[in-house]
mmCIF file of C-alpha atoms and ligand atoms in Angstrom:
data_model
loop_
_atom_site.group_PDB
_atom_site.id
_atom_site.type_symbol
_atom_site.label_atom_id
_atom_site.label_comp_id
_atom_site.label_asym_id
_atom_site.label_seq_id
_atom_site.Cartn_x
_atom_site.Cartn_y
_atom_site.Cartn_z
ATOM 1 C CA UNK A 2 28.666 2.460 -9.561
ATOM 2 C CA UNK A 3 25.823 0.126 -10.434
ATOM 3 C CA UNK A 4 23.767 -1.185 -7.536
ATOM 4 C CA UNK A 5 23.473 -4.945 -7.063
ATOM 5 C CA UNK A 6 19.660 -4.917 -7.078
ATOM 6 C CA UNK A 7 19.518 -8.728 -6.939
ATOM 7 C CA UNK A 8 21.362 -8.667 -3.626
ATOM 8 C CA UNK A 9 19.071 -6.019 -2.094
ATOM 9 C CA UNK A 10 15.981 -7.865 -3.271
ATOM 10 C CA UNK A 11 17.241 -10.957 -1.452
ATOM 11 C CA UNK A 12 18.015 -8.808 1.612
ATOM 12 C CA UNK A 13 14.384 -7.637 1.819
ATOM 13 C CA UNK A 14 12.898 -11.058 1.052
ATOM 14 C CA UNK A 15 14.953 -12.517 3.895
ATOM 15 C CA UNK A 16 13.777 -9.764 6.244
ATOM 16 C CA UNK A 17 10.127 -10.605 5.484
ATOM 17 C CA UNK A 18 10.618 -14.344 5.703
ATOM 18 C CA UNK A 19 12.675 -14.151 8.909
ATOM 19 C CA UNK A 20 10.416 -11.419 10.437
ATOM 20 C CA UNK A 21 13.381 -9.298 11.255
ATOM 21 C CA UNK A 22 14.028 -5.605 10.768
ATOM 22 C CA UNK A 23 17.061 -4.570 8.746
ATOM 23 C CA UNK A 24 19.069 -1.382 8.194
ATOM 24 C CA UNK A 25 17.710 1.002 5.542
ATOM 25 C CA UNK A 26 19.390 0.325 2.190
ATOM 26 C CA UNK A 27 20.226 4.025 1.757
ATOM 27 C CA UNK A 28 22.250 3.841 4.982
ATOM 28 C CA UNK A 29 24.392 1.116 3.378
ATOM 29 C CA UNK A 30 24.576 2.006 -0.326
ATOM 30 C CA UNK A 31 25.742 5.429 -1.510
ATOM 31 C CA UNK A 32 23.567 6.842 -4.262
ATOM 32 C CA UNK A 33 20.781 4.234 -3.970
ATOM 33 C CA UNK A 34 18.077 6.025 -5.962
ATOM 34 C CA UNK A 35 14.423 5.689 -6.896
ATOM 35 C CA UNK A 36 15.298 3.919 -10.160
ATOM 36 C CA UNK A 37 17.361 1.314 -8.297
ATOM 37 C CA UNK A 38 14.526 0.992 -5.778
ATOM 38 C CA UNK A 39 11.874 0.160 -8.371
ATOM 39 C CA UNK A 40 14.280 -2.404 -9.825
ATOM 40 C CA UNK A 41 14.676 -4.035 -6.375
ATOM 41 C CA UNK A 42 10.883 -3.956 -5.972
ATOM 42 C CA UNK A 43 10.477 -5.659 -9.370
ATOM 43 C CA UNK A 44 12.929 -8.390 -8.394
ATOM 44 C CA UNK A 45 11.220 -9.038 -5.058
ATOM 45 C CA UNK A 46 7.906 -9.370 -6.922
ATOM 46 C CA UNK A 47 9.428 -11.698 -9.529
ATOM 47 C CA UNK A 48 10.794 -13.951 -6.783
ATOM 48 C CA UNK A 49 7.387 -14.154 -5.082
ATOM 49 C CA UNK A 50 5.652 -14.956 -8.366
ATOM 50 C CA UNK A 51 8.260 -17.608 -9.183
ATOM 51 C CA UNK A 52 7.483 -19.149 -5.778
ATOM 52 C CA UNK A 53 3.778 -19.465 -6.705
ATOM 53 C CA UNK A 54 2.171 -16.213 -5.500
ATOM 54 C CA UNK A 55 0.001 -14.083 -7.814
ATOM 55 C CA UNK A 56 -0.512 -10.348 -8.365
ATOM 56 C CA UNK A 57 -3.848 -9.314 -6.822
ATOM 57 C CA UNK A 58 -3.402 -5.648 -7.621
ATOM 58 C CA UNK A 59 -1.316 -2.596 -6.862
ATOM 59 C CA UNK A 60 -1.121 0.183 -4.291
ATOM 60 C CA UNK A 61 -0.114 3.726 -3.673
ATOM 61 C CA UNK A 62 1.558 4.929 -0.534
ATOM 62 C CA UNK A 63 2.202 8.373 0.883
ATOM 63 C CA UNK A 64 -0.653 10.047 -1.020
ATOM 64 C CA UNK A 65 -1.961 12.030 1.977
ATOM 65 C CA UNK A 66 -0.339 14.832 3.974
ATOM 66 C CA UNK A 67 -1.048 12.834 7.151
ATOM 67 C CA UNK A 68 1.069 9.911 5.913
ATOM 68 C CA UNK A 69 3.772 12.073 4.335
ATOM 69 C CA UNK A 70 4.213 14.007 7.566
ATOM 70 C CA UNK A 71 4.186 10.867 9.711
ATOM 71 C CA UNK A 72 6.879 9.194 7.590
ATOM 72 C CA UNK A 73 8.860 12.272 6.558
ATOM 73 C CA UNK A 74 8.584 11.444 2.842
ATOM 74 C CA UNK A 75 6.861 13.979 0.593
ATOM 75 C CA UNK A 76 6.126 12.011 -2.580
ATOM 76 C CA UNK A 77 3.765 9.156 -3.456
ATOM 77 C CA UNK A 78 5.198 5.691 -4.071
ATOM 78 C CA UNK A 79 3.818 2.674 -5.907
ATOM 79 C CA UNK A 80 3.850 -1.013 -5.002
ATOM 80 C CA UNK A 81 2.258 -4.408 -5.575
ATOM 81 C CA UNK A 82 -0.445 -6.411 -3.797
ATOM 82 C CA UNK A 83 0.167 -10.140 -3.716
ATOM 83 C CA UNK A 84 -2.746 -12.583 -3.547
ATOM 84 C CA UNK A 85 -1.205 -14.085 -0.395
ATOM 85 C CA UNK A 86 -1.519 -10.722 1.380
ATOM 86 C CA UNK A 87 -5.275 -10.324 0.871
ATOM 87 C CA UNK A 88 -7.304 -11.350 3.935
ATOM 88 C CA UNK A 89 -11.037 -12.042 3.925
ATOM 89 C CA UNK A 90 -13.344 -9.410 5.437
ATOM 90 C CA UNK A 91 -13.629 -9.847 9.200
ATOM 91 C CA UNK A 92 -10.383 -11.840 9.276
ATOM 92 C CA UNK A 93 -8.034 -12.468 12.159
ATOM 93 C CA UNK A 94 -4.340 -11.707 11.800
ATOM 94 C CA UNK A 95 -1.594 -13.188 13.932
ATOM 95 C CA UNK A 96 0.770 -10.266 14.570
ATOM 96 C CA UNK A 97 3.585 -12.755 15.180
ATOM 97 C CA UNK A 98 3.685 -13.231 11.393
ATOM 98 C CA UNK A 99 4.959 -9.657 11.060
ATOM 99 C CA UNK A 100 7.786 -7.442 12.371
ATOM 100 C CA UNK A 101 6.162 -4.270 13.775
ATOM 101 C CA UNK A 102 2.808 -3.976 12.013
ATOM 102 C CA UNK A 103 0.775 -0.801 11.722
ATOM 103 C CA UNK A 104 -2.759 -0.377 10.426
ATOM 104 C CA UNK A 105 -4.371 2.338 8.333
ATOM 105 C CA UNK A 106 -7.682 2.837 6.531
ATOM 106 C CA UNK A 107 -7.756 2.711 2.725
ATOM 107 C CA UNK A 108 -9.894 3.739 -0.229
ATOM 108 C CA UNK A 109 -9.962 0.666 -2.470
ATOM 109 C CA UNK A 110 -10.727 0.512 -6.201
ATOM 110 C CA UNK A 111 -11.670 -2.732 -7.926
ATOM 111 C CA UNK A 112 -10.938 -2.313 -11.617
ATOM 112 C CA UNK A 113 -13.414 -3.351 -14.308
ATOM 113 C CA UNK A 114 -11.172 -2.621 -17.300
ATOM 114 C CA UNK A 115 -7.487 -2.588 -18.166
ATOM 115 C CA UNK A 116 -5.943 0.896 -18.114
ATOM 116 C CA UNK A 117 -2.745 2.351 -19.554
ATOM 117 C CA UNK A 118 -1.613 5.780 -20.737
ATOM 118 C CA UNK A 119 0.664 8.609 -19.727
ATOM 119 C CA UNK A 120 -2.142 11.146 -19.416
ATOM 120 C CA UNK A 121 -4.888 9.098 -17.843
ATOM 121 C CA UNK A 122 -7.133 11.239 -15.598
ATOM 122 C CA UNK A 123 -9.271 10.688 -12.502
ATOM 123 C CA UNK A 124 -12.315 10.707 -14.789
ATOM 124 C CA UNK A 125 -10.830 7.890 -16.910
ATOM 125 C CA UNK A 126 -10.214 5.929 -13.692
ATOM 126 C CA UNK A 127 -13.859 6.302 -12.632
ATOM 127 C CA UNK A 128 -14.922 5.027 -16.082
ATOM 128 C CA UNK A 129 -12.732 1.923 -15.712
ATOM 129 C CA UNK A 130 -13.611 1.143 -12.077
ATOM 130 C CA UNK A 131 -16.112 -1.539 -11.146
ATOM 131 C CA UNK A 132 -16.578 -0.571 -7.503
ATOM 132 C CA UNK A 133 -14.991 1.411 -4.697
ATOM 133 C CA UNK A 134 -14.858 0.065 -1.157
ATOM 134 C CA UNK A 135 -13.263 0.654 2.200
ATOM 135 C CA UNK A 136 -10.297 -1.308 3.417
ATOM 136 C CA UNK A 137 -7.720 -1.718 6.143
ATOM 137 C CA UNK A 138 -4.085 -2.063 5.167
ATOM 138 C CA UNK A 139 -1.540 -3.643 7.495
ATOM 139 C CA UNK A 140 1.859 -2.172 6.693
ATOM 140 C CA UNK A 141 5.079 -3.589 8.067
ATOM 141 C CA UNK A 142 8.243 -1.777 7.046
ATOM 142 C CA UNK A 143 11.134 -4.156 6.974
ATOM 143 C CA UNK A 144 13.387 -1.323 8.178
ATOM 144 C CA UNK A 145 14.600 -0.637 11.682
ATOM 145 C CA UNK A 146 12.283 1.561 13.743
ATOM 146 C CA UNK A 147 9.935 1.867 10.727
ATOM 147 C CA UNK A 148 12.254 4.582 9.344
ATOM 148 C CA UNK A 149 13.104 5.038 5.679
ATOM 149 C CA UNK A 150 13.637 7.435 2.805
ATOM 150 C CA UNK A 151 11.629 7.385 -0.435
ATOM 151 C CA UNK A 152 13.998 4.960 -2.207
ATOM 152 C CA UNK A 153 14.032 2.580 0.777
ATOM 153 C CA UNK A 154 10.252 2.353 1.019
ATOM 154 C CA UNK A 155 9.897 1.816 -2.733
ATOM 155 C CA UNK A 156 12.397 -1.063 -2.657
ATOM 156 C CA UNK A 157 10.406 -2.490 0.264
ATOM 157 C CA UNK A 158 7.203 -2.567 -1.827
ATOM 158 C CA UNK A 159 5.812 0.404 0.127
ATOM 159 C CA UNK A 160 5.730 -1.613 3.370
ATOM 160 C CA UNK A 161 2.876 -3.790 2.021
ATOM 161 C CA UNK A 162 2.041 -6.709 4.321
ATOM 162 C CA UNK A 163 -1.699 -7.537 4.472
ATOM 163 C CA UNK A 164 -4.973 -5.963 3.394
ATOM 164 C CA UNK A 165 -8.633 -6.492 4.155
ATOM 165 C CA UNK A 166 -11.091 -5.182 1.573
ATOM 166 C CA UNK A 167 -14.731 -4.429 2.350
ATOM 167 C CA UNK A 168 -17.053 -6.936 0.712
ATOM 168 C CA UNK A 169 -19.396 -4.469 -0.977
ATOM 169 C CA UNK A 170 -18.778 -0.858 -1.820
ATOM 170 C CA UNK A 171 -20.352 1.529 -4.281
ATOM 171 C CA UNK A 172 -20.369 2.321 -7.979
ATOM 172 C CA UNK A 173 -17.541 4.779 -8.726
ATOM 173 C CA UNK A 174 -19.838 7.731 -9.455
ATOM 174 C CA UNK A 175 -22.474 7.068 -6.816
ATOM 175 C CA UNK A 176 -20.958 9.895 -4.773
ATOM 176 C CA UNK A 177 -17.972 12.243 -5.145
ATOM 177 C CA UNK A 178 -15.277 10.114 -3.503
ATOM 178 C CA UNK A 179 -13.550 13.248 -2.201
ATOM 179 C CA UNK A 180 -16.487 13.709 0.185
ATOM 180 C CA UNK A 181 -16.580 10.163 1.579
ATOM 181 C CA UNK A 182 -15.577 10.344 5.241
ATOM 182 C CA UNK A 183 -13.616 7.739 7.134
ATOM 183 C CA UNK A 184 -13.381 7.186 10.878
ATOM 184 C CA UNK A 185 -10.656 4.818 12.019
ATOM 185 C CA UNK A 186 -11.135 3.006 15.326
ATOM 186 C CA UNK A 187 -8.921 0.792 17.426
ATOM 187 C CA UNK A 188 -10.624 -1.062 20.270
ATOM 188 C CA UNK A 189 -13.700 1.112 19.893
ATOM 189 C CA UNK A 190 -11.841 4.432 20.136
ATOM 190 C CA UNK A 191 -11.495 6.744 17.131
ATOM 191 C CA UNK A 192 -7.775 7.284 16.528
ATOM 192 C CA UNK A 193 -8.005 9.257 13.274
ATOM 193 C CA UNK A 194 -10.489 10.561 10.715
ATOM 194 C CA UNK A 195 -10.330 12.103 7.257
ATOM 195 C CA UNK A 196 -12.222 12.284 4.000
ATOM 196 C CA UNK A 197 -11.355 11.252 0.458
ATOM 197 C CA UNK A 198 -10.078 14.721 -0.413
ATOM 198 C CA UNK A 199 -7.068 13.952 1.825
ATOM 199 C CA UNK A 200 -5.822 11.705 -1.009
ATOM 200 C CA UNK A 201 -4.336 14.322 -3.357
ATOM 201 C CA UNK A 202 -7.750 16.004 -3.497
ATOM 202 C CA UNK A 203 -9.444 12.966 -5.058
ATOM 203 C CA UNK A 204 -8.770 9.228 -4.564
ATOM 204 C CA UNK A 205 -9.341 8.520 -8.278
ATOM 205 C CA UNK A 206 -6.512 10.930 -9.105
ATOM 206 C CA UNK A 207 -4.137 8.745 -7.064
ATOM 207 C CA UNK A 208 -5.136 5.744 -9.164
ATOM 208 C CA UNK A 209 -4.513 7.800 -12.322
ATOM 209 C CA UNK A 210 -0.944 8.442 -11.103
ATOM 210 C CA UNK A 211 -0.505 4.694 -10.591
ATOM 211 C CA UNK A 212 -1.683 4.014 -14.162
ATOM 212 C CA UNK A 213 0.833 6.556 -15.495
ATOM 213 C CA UNK A 214 3.585 4.951 -13.423
ATOM 214 C CA UNK A 215 2.784 1.426 -14.660
ATOM 215 C CA UNK A 216 2.633 2.738 -18.223
ATOM 216 C CA UNK A 217 6.112 4.282 -17.890
ATOM 217 C CA UNK A 218 7.366 0.878 -16.771
ATOM 218 C CA UNK A 219 5.855 -0.702 -19.898
ATOM 219 C CA UNK A 220 2.881 -2.218 -18.052
ATOM 220 C CA UNK A 221 -0.782 -1.466 -17.331
ATOM 221 C CA UNK A 222 -3.387 -1.647 -14.603
ATOM 222 C CA UNK A 223 -5.464 -4.768 -15.163
ATOM 223 C CA UNK A 224 -9.178 -5.533 -14.981
ATOM 224 C CA UNK A 225 -9.964 -7.426 -11.785
ATOM 225 C CA UNK A 226 -7.099 -5.898 -9.831
ATOM 226 C CA UNK A 227 -7.587 -4.393 -6.396
ATOM 227 C CA UNK A 228 -5.958 -0.972 -5.996
ATOM 228 C CA UNK A 229 -5.274 0.857 -2.734
ATOM 229 C CA UNK A 230 -5.300 4.631 -3.269
ATOM 230 C CA UNK A 231 -3.449 5.210 0.027
ATOM 231 C CA UNK A 232 -4.302 5.964 3.628
ATOM 232 C CA UNK A 233 -6.035 9.314 4.200
ATOM 233 C CA UNK A 234 -4.930 9.269 7.865
ATOM 234 C CA UNK A 235 -1.717 8.392 9.664
ATOM 235 C CA UNK A 236 -1.031 4.736 10.580
ATOM 236 C CA UNK A 237 -1.245 3.215 14.075
ATOM 237 C CA UNK A 238 0.627 0.353 15.732
ATOM 238 C CA UNK A 239 -1.233 -2.952 15.628
ATOM 239 C CA UNK A 240 -1.000 -4.802 18.948
ATOM 240 C CA UNK A 241 -2.029 -8.406 19.635
ATOM 241 C CA UNK A 242 -5.667 -8.561 20.745
ATOM 242 C CA UNK A 243 -6.682 -5.272 19.121
ATOM 243 C CA UNK A 244 -9.841 -4.910 17.111
ATOM 244 C CA UNK A 245 -9.559 -2.468 14.222
ATOM 245 C CA UNK A 246 -12.531 -0.922 12.413
ATOM 246 C CA UNK A 247 -12.643 1.498 9.489
ATOM 247 C CA UNK A 248 -16.053 3.188 9.181
ATOM 248 C CA UNK A 249 -17.047 5.189 6.124
ATOM 249 C CA UNK A 250 -19.945 7.474 5.276
ATOM 250 C CA UNK A 251 -20.732 5.568 2.071
ATOM 251 C CA UNK A 252 -19.011 2.150 2.262
ATOM 252 C CA UNK A 253 -19.734 -0.674 4.679
ATOM 253 C CA UNK A 254 -17.413 -0.793 7.706
ATOM 254 C CA UNK A 255 -14.345 -3.048 7.514
ATOM 255 C CA UNK A 256 -12.895 -4.927 10.486
ATOM 256 C CA UNK A 257 -9.742 -6.776 11.451
ATOM 257 C CA UNK A 258 -8.988 -8.681 14.633
ATOM 258 C CA UNK A 259 -5.334 -8.976 15.704
ATOM 259 C CA UNK A 260 -4.212 -12.096 17.536
HETATM 260 C C1 OOG B 307 4.691 3.305 3.531
HETATM 261 C C2 OOG B 307 3.388 2.794 2.986
HETATM 262 C C3 OOG B 307 2.389 3.886 2.879
HETATM 263 C C4 OOG B 307 0.014 4.504 2.525
HETATM 264 O O1 OOG B 307 -1.176 4.188 2.402
HETATM 265 O O2 OOG B 307 0.393 5.674 2.627
HETATM 266 C C5 OOG B 307 1.021 3.433 2.559
HETATM 267 C C6 OOG B 307 4.686 3.361 5.028
HETATM 268 O O3 OOG B 307 4.080 4.270 5.589
HETATM 269 O O4 OOG B 307 5.304 2.497 5.644
HETATM 270 O O5 OOG B 307 0.666 2.287 2.352
HETATM 271 MG MG1 MG B 308 -1.512 2.139 2.639
#
């Protein structure tokens, strides 16, 4: 039976707009698969763009063991970053805008050139990258109890909600990104730490997978886009009043204040 992807796109858009958690689609639709999920994701994006938003970039999710184990999903997933979701460095975020937000540190690539190809490598990604910076992603699954399967989280644009990107960063080959360490703090206490090798051995490799994915869909990664390679650590609940800081060995620290 064909899945009514238009209906499920509307279901997720309503959940975001009404700040309300909803049942996982796979609990409601037999046989809802990854192909259906990317089609729902595409329709949600199209609706946002039609309403005046813009694509600011793309993201990977579930690229570290820490995240895969936390969420019980063992494959990476790809999603979109909307311009409306990008917060300025040092920003405040009103948690009442979201359902049950969590925060996680990110390795962020700012692309200098368009990229496409089914066998793009990490080395090609480093050639096409303008700079690499730290970031904090706020994720907010639209699903009840933050629980989902791979197809659910893909349909839900990999839980994307907000992101803060560090203002500076480094040239892509200034250091081996696998060795860049990250310490993630909430209210001055370290809650998790990892290095870049947690991201499939090399953050640039994650971006290469994203390029291959976009190419399979008939698209490309575009110059000027911001790309999140994924969180190297698990995610933590974001409570009103909390101050979140991601510190890195080679990128400037990134902060977010929750209201
Ligand atoms: C899915 C989004 C995962 C990451 O960096 O792994 C993600 C989720 O955990 O809700 O953004
Ligand atoms: Mg993330």
